[in-house]
PDB file of C-alpha atoms in Angstrom:
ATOM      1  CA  UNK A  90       0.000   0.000   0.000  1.00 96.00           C
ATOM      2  CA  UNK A  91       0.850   3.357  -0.770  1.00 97.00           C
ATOM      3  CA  UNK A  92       1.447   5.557   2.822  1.00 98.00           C
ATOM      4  CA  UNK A  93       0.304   9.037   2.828  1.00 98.00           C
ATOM      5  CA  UNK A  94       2.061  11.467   5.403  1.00 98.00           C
ATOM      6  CA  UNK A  95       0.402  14.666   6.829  1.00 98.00           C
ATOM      7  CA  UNK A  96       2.723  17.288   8.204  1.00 98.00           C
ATOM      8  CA  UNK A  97       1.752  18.673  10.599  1.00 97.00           C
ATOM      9  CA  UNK A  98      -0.591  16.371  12.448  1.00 97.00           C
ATOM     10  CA  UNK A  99      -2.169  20.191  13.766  1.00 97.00           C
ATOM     11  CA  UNK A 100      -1.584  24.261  13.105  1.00 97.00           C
ATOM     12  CA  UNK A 101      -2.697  26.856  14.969  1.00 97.00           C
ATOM     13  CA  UNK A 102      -3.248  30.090  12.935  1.00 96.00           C
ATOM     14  CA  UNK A 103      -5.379  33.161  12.709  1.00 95.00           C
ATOM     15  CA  UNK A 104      -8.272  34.957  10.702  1.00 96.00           C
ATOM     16  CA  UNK A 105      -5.550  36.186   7.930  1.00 96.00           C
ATOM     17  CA  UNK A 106      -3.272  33.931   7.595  1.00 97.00           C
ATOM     18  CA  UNK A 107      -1.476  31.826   5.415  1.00 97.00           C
ATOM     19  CA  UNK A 108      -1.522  28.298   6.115  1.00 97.00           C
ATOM     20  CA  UNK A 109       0.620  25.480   4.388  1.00 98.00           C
ATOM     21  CA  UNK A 110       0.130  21.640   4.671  1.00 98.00           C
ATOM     22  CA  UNK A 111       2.092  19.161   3.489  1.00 98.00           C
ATOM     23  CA  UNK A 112       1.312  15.559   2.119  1.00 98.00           C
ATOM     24  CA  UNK A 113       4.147  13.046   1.461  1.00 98.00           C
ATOM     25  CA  UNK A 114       3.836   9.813  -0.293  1.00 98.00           C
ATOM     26  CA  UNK A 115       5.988   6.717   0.310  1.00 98.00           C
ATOM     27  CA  UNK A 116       6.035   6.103  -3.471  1.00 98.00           C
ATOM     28  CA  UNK A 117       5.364   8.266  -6.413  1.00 98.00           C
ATOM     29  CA  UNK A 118       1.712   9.094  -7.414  1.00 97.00           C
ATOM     30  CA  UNK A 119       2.937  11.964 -10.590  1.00 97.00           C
ATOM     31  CA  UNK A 120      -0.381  14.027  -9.814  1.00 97.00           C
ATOM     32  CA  UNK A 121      -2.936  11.162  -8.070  1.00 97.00           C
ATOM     33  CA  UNK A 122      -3.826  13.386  -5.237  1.00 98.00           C
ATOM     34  CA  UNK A 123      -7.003  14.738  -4.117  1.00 98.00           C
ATOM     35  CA  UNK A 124      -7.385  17.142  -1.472  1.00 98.00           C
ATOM     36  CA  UNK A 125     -10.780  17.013   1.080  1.00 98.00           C
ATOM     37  CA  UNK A 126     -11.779  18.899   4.007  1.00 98.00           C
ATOM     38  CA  UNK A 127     -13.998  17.668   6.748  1.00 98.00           C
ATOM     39  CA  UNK A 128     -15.595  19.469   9.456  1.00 97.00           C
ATOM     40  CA  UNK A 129     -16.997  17.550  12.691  1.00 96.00           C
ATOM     41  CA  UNK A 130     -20.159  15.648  12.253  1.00 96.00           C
ATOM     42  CA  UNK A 131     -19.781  16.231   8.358  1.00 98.00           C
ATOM     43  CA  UNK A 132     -18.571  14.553   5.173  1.00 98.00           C
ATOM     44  CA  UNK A 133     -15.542  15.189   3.790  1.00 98.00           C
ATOM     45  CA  UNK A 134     -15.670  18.006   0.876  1.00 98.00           C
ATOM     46  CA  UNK A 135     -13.512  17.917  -2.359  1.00 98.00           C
ATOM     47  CA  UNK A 136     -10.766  21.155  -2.684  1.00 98.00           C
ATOM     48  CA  UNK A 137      -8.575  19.842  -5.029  1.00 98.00           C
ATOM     49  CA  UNK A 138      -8.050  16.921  -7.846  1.00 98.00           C
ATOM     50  CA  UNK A 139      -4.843  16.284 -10.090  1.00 97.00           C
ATOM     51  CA  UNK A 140      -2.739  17.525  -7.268  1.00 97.00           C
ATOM     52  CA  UNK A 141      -3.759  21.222  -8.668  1.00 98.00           C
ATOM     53  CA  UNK A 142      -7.448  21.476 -10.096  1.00 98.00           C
ATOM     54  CA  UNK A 143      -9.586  23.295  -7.935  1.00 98.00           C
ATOM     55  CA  UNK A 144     -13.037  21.751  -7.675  1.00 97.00           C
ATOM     56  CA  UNK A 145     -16.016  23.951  -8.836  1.00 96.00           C
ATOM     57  CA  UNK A 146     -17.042  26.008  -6.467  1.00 96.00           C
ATOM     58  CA  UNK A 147     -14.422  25.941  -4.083  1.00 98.00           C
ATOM     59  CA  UNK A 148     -12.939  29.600  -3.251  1.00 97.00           C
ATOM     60  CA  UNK A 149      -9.597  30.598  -4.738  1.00 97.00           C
ATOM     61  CA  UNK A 150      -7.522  30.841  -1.455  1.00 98.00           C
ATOM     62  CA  UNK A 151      -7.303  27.129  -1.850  1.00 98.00           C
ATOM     63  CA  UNK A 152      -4.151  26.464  -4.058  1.00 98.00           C
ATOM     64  CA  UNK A 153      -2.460  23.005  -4.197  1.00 98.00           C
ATOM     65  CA  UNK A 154       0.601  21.877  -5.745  1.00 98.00           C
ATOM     66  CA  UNK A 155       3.498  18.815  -6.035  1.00 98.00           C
ATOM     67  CA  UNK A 156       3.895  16.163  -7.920  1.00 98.00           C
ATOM     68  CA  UNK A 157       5.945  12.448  -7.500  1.00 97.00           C
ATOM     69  CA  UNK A 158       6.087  11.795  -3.817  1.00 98.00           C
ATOM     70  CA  UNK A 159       5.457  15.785  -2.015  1.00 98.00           C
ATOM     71  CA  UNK A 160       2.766  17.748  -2.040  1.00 98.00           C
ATOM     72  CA  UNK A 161       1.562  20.736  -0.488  1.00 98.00           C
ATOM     73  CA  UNK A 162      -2.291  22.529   0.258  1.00 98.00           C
ATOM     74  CA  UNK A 163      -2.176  26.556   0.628  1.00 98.00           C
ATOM     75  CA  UNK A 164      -4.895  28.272   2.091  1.00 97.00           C
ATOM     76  CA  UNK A 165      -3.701  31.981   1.280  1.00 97.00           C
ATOM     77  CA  UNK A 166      -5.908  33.746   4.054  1.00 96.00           C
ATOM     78  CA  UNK A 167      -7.478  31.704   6.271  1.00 97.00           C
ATOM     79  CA  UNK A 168     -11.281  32.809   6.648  1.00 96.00           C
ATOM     80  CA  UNK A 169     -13.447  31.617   9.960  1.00 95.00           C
ATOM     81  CA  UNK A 170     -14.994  28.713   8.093  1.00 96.00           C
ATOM     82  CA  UNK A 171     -12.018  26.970   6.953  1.00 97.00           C
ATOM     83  CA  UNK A 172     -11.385  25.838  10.319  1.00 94.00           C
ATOM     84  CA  UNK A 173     -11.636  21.853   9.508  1.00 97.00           C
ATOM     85  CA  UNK A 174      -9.793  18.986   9.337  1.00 98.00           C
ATOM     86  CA  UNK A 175      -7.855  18.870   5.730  1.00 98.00           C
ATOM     87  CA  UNK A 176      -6.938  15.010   4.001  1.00 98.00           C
ATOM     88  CA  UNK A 177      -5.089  13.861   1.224  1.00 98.00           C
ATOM     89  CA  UNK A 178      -5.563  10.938  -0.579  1.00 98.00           C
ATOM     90  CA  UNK A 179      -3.773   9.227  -3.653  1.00 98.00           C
ATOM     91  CA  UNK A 180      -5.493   7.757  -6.383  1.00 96.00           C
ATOM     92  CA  UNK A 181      -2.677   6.379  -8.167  1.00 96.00           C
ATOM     93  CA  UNK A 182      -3.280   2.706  -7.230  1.00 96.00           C
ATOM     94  CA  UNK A 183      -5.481   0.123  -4.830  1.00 95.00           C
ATOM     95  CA  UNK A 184      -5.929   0.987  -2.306  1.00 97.00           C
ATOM     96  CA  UNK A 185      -6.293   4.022  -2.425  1.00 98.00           C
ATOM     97  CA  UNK A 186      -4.936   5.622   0.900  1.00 98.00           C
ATOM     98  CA  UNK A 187      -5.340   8.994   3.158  1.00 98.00           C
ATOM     99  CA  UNK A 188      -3.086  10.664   5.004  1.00 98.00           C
ATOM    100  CA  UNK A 189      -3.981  10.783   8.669  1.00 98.00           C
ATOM    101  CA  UNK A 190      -5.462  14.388   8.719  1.00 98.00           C
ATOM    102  CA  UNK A 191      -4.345  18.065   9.911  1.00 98.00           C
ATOM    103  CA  UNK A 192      -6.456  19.802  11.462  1.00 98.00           C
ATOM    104  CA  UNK A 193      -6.046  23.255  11.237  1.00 98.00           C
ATOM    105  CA  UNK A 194      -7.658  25.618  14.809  1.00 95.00           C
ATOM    106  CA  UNK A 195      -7.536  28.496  16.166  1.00 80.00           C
TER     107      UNK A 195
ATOM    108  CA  UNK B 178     -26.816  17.878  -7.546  1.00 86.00           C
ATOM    109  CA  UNK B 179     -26.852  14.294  -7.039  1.00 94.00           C
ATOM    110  CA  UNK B 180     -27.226  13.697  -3.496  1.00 97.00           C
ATOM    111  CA  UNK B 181     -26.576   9.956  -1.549  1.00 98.00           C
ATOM    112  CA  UNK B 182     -27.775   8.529   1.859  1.00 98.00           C
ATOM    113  CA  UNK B 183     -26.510   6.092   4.028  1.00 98.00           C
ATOM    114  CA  UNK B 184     -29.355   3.500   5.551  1.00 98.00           C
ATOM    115  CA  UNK B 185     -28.908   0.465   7.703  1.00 96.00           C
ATOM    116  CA  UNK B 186     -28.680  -0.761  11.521  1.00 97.00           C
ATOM    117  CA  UNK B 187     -27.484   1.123  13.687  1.00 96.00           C
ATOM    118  CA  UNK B 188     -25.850  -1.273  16.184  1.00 98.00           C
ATOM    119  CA  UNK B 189     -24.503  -4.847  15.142  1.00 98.00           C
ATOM    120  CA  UNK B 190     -23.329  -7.732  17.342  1.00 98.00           C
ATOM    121  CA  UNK B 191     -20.217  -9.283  17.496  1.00 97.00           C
ATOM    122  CA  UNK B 192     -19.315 -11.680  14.630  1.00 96.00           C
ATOM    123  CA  UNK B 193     -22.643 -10.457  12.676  1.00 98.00           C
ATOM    124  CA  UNK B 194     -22.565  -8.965   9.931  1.00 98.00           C
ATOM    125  CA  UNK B 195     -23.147  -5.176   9.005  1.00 98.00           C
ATOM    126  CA  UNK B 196     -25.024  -4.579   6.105  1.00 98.00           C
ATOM    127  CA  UNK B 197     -25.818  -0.631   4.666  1.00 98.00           C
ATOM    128  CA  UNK B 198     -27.335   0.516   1.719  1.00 98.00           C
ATOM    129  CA  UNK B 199     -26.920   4.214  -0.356  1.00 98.00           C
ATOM    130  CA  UNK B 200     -29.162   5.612  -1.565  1.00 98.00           C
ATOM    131  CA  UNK B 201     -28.697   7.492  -4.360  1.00 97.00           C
ATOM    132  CA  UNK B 202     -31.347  10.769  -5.526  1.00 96.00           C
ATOM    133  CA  UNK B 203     -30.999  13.388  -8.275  1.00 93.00           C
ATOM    134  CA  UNK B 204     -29.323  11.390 -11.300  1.00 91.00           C
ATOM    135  CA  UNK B 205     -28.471   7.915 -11.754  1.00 89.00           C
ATOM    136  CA  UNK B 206     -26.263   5.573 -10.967  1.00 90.00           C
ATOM    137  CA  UNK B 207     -24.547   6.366 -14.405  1.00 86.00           C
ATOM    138  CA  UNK B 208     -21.419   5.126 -15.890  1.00 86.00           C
ATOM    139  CA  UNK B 209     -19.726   6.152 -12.338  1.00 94.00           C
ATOM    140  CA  UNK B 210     -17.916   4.313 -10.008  1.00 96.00           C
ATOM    141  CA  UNK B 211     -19.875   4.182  -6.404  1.00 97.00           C
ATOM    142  CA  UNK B 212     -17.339   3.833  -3.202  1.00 98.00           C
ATOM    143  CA  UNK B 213     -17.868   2.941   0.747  1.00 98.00           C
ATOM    144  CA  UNK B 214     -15.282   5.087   3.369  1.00 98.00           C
ATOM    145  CA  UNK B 215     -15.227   4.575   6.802  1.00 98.00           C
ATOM    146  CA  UNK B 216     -13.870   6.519  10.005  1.00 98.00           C
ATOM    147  CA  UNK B 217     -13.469   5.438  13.342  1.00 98.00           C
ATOM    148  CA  UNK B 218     -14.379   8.079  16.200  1.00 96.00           C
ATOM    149  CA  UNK B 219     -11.517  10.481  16.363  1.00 95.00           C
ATOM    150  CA  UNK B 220      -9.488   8.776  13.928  1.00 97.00           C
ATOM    151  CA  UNK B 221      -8.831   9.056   9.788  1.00 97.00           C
ATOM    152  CA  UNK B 222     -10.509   7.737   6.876  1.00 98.00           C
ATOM    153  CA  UNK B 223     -10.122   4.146   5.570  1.00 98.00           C
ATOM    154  CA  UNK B 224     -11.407   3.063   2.306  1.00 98.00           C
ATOM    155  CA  UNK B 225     -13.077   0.071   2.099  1.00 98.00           C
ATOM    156  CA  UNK B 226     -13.553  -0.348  -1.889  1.00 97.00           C
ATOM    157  CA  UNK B 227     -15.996   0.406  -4.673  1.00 97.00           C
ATOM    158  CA  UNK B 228     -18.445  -0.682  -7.213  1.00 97.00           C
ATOM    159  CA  UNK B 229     -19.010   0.012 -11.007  1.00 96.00           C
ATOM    160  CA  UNK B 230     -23.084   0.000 -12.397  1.00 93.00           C
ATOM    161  CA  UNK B 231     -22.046  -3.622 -14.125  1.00 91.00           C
ATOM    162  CA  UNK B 232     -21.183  -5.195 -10.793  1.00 91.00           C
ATOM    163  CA  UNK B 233     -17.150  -4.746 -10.768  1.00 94.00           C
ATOM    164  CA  UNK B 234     -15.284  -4.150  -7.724  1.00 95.00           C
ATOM    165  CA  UNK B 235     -11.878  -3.625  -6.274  1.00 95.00           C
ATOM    166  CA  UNK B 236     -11.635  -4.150  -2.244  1.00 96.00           C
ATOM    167  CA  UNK B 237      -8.946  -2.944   0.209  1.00 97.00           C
ATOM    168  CA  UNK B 238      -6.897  -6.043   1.000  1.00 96.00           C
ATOM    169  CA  UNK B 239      -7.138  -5.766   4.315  1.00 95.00           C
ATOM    170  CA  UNK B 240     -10.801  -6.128   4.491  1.00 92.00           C
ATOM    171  CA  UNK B 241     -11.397  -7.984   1.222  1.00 68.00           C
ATOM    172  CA  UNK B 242     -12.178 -11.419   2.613  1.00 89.00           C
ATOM    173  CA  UNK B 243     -15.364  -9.764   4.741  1.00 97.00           C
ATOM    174  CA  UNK B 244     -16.884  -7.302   2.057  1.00 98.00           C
ATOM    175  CA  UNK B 245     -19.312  -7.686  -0.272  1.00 97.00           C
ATOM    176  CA  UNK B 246     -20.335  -4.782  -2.058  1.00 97.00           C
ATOM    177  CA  UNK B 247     -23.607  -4.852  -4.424  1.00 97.00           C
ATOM    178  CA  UNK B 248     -25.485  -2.632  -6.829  1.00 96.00           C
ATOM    179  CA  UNK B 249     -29.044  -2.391  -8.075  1.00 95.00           C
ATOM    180  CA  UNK B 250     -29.385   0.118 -10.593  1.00 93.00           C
ATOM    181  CA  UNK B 251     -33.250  -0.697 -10.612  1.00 93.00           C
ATOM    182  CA  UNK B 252     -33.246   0.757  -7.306  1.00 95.00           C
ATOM    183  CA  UNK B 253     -30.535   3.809  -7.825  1.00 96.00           C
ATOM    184  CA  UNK B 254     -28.841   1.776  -4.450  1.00 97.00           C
ATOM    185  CA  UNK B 255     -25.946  -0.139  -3.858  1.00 98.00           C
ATOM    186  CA  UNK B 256     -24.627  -1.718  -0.843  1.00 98.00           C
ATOM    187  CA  UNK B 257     -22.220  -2.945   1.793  1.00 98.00           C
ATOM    188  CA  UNK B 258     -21.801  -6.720   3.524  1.00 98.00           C
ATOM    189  CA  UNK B 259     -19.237  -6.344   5.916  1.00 98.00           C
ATOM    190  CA  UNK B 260     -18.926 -10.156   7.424  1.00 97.00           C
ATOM    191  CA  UNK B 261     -17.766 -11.077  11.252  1.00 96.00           C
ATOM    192  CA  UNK B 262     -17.391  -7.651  12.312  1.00 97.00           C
ATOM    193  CA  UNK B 263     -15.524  -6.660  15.998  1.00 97.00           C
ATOM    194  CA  UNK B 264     -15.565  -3.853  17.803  1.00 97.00           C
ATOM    195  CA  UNK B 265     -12.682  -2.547  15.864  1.00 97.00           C
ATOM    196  CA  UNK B 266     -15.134  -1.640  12.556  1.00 98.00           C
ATOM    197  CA  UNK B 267     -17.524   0.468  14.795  1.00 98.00           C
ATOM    198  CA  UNK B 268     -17.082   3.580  12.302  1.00 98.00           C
ATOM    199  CA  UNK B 269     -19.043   6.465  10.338  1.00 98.00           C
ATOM    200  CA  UNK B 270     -19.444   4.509   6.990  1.00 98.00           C
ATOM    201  CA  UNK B 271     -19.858   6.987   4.353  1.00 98.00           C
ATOM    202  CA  UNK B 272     -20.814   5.703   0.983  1.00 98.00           C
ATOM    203  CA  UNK B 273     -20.012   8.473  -1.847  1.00 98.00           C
ATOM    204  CA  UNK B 274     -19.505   8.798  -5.852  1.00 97.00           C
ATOM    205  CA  UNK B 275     -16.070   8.264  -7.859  1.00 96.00           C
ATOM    206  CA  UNK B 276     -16.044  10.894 -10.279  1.00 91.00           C
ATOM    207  CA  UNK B 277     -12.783   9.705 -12.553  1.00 88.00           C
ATOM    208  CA  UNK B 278     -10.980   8.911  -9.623  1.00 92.00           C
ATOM    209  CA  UNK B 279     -11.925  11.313  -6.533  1.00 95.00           C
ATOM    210  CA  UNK B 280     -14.882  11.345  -4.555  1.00 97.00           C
ATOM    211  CA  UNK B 281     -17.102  14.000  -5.550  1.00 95.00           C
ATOM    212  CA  UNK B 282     -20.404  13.842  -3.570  1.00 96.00           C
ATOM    213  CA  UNK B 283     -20.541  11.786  -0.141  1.00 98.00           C
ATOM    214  CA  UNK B 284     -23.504  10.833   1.822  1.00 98.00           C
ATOM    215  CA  UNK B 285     -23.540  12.089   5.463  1.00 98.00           C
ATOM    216  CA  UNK B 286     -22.411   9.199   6.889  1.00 98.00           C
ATOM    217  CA  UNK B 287     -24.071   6.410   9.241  1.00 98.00           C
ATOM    218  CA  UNK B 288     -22.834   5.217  12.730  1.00 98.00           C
ATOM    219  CA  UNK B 289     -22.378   1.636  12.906  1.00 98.00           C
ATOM    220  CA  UNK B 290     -21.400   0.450  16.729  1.00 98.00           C
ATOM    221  CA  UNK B 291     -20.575  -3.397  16.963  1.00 98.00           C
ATOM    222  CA  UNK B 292     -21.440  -4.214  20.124  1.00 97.00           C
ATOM    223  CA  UNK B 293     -23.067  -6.864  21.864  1.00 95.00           C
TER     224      UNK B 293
END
């Protein structure tokens, strides 16, 4: 199986500011990564496919990036409701895998 | 928007078997792959496998000798057998769609303690 590593496991940050996460596979997945965010009690929620492609509807401060084995998820000014819980996942083989989560508070 | 929901028991005993069903509302089951996530309490999200509209499936290895997944496009539902269950698959079970290869619309998810 393909391992997915979150850094960090949590980040504290502000109304503002800019907050980076990184995903790390143990093998290369070129650009098989999805990005989801999950708030408690909810379903996860698709940000980004390809590694890159921001999924319709989802605001611009959401930027992603990487390819091969590192990755990384940008949210450029952190607004009250992005508060969450933030997953990758690779799609480049069975089964597909998540990373363990970050969740990103106050 | 096509929108899914999670149905089945609630509580399961001990070496029983835990069976849930999505629904699926607002389009079809379509040429799209259908897929079955789970999270324990507190923890990250596993995936269990998925389900094409002619019956094909891959499994996670490490579950694939207790699932069964099924799909009746008759019904716009498919469904989840997971066989001699422990405490250790108490979970949300979310059941969602496979749009290419990422999961584009989930269902909210249905608690499933195993407990005796």
């Amino acid at each position: 199986d393909i391992q997915m590593t979150q850094s960090p496991s949590s980040v504290s940050a502000s109304v503002g500011d800019r907050v980076t996460i990184t995903c790390r596979a143990s093998q290369g997945i070129s650009s098989w990564l999805v990005w989801y965010q999950q708030k408690p009690g909810k379903a996860p929620k698709l940000l980004i496919y390809d590694a890159s492609s921001l999924q319709s509807g989802v605001p611009s401060r959401f930027s992603g990036s990487g390819s091969g084995t590192d990755f990384t998820l940008t949210i450029s000014s952190l607004q009250p409701e992005d508060f969450a819980t933030y997953y990758c996942q690779q799609a480049h083989s069975f089964p597909r895998t998540f990373g363990q989560g970050t969740k990103v508070e106050i | 928007q096509v929108q899914l929901q999670e149905s089945g028991p609630g509580l399961v005993k001990p070496s029983e078997t835990l069976s849930l069903t999505c629904t699926v509302s607002g389009g079809s089951l379509g040429s799209y792959y259908w897929t079955w996530i789970r999270q324990p309490a507190g923890k990250g999200l596993e995936w269990i496998g998925r389900i094409y509209t002619s019956g094909g499936t891959n499994y996670n290895p490490s579950l694939k000798n207790r699932v069964t997944m099924s799909i009746d496009t008759s019904k716009n539902q498919f469904s989840l057998n997971l066989r001699s269950v422990t405490a250790a698959d108490t979970a949300v079970y979310f059941c969602a769609r496979v749009s290419i290869y990422y999961f584009d619309n989930w269902g909210q998810g249905a608690l499933v303690t195993v407990s005796s």
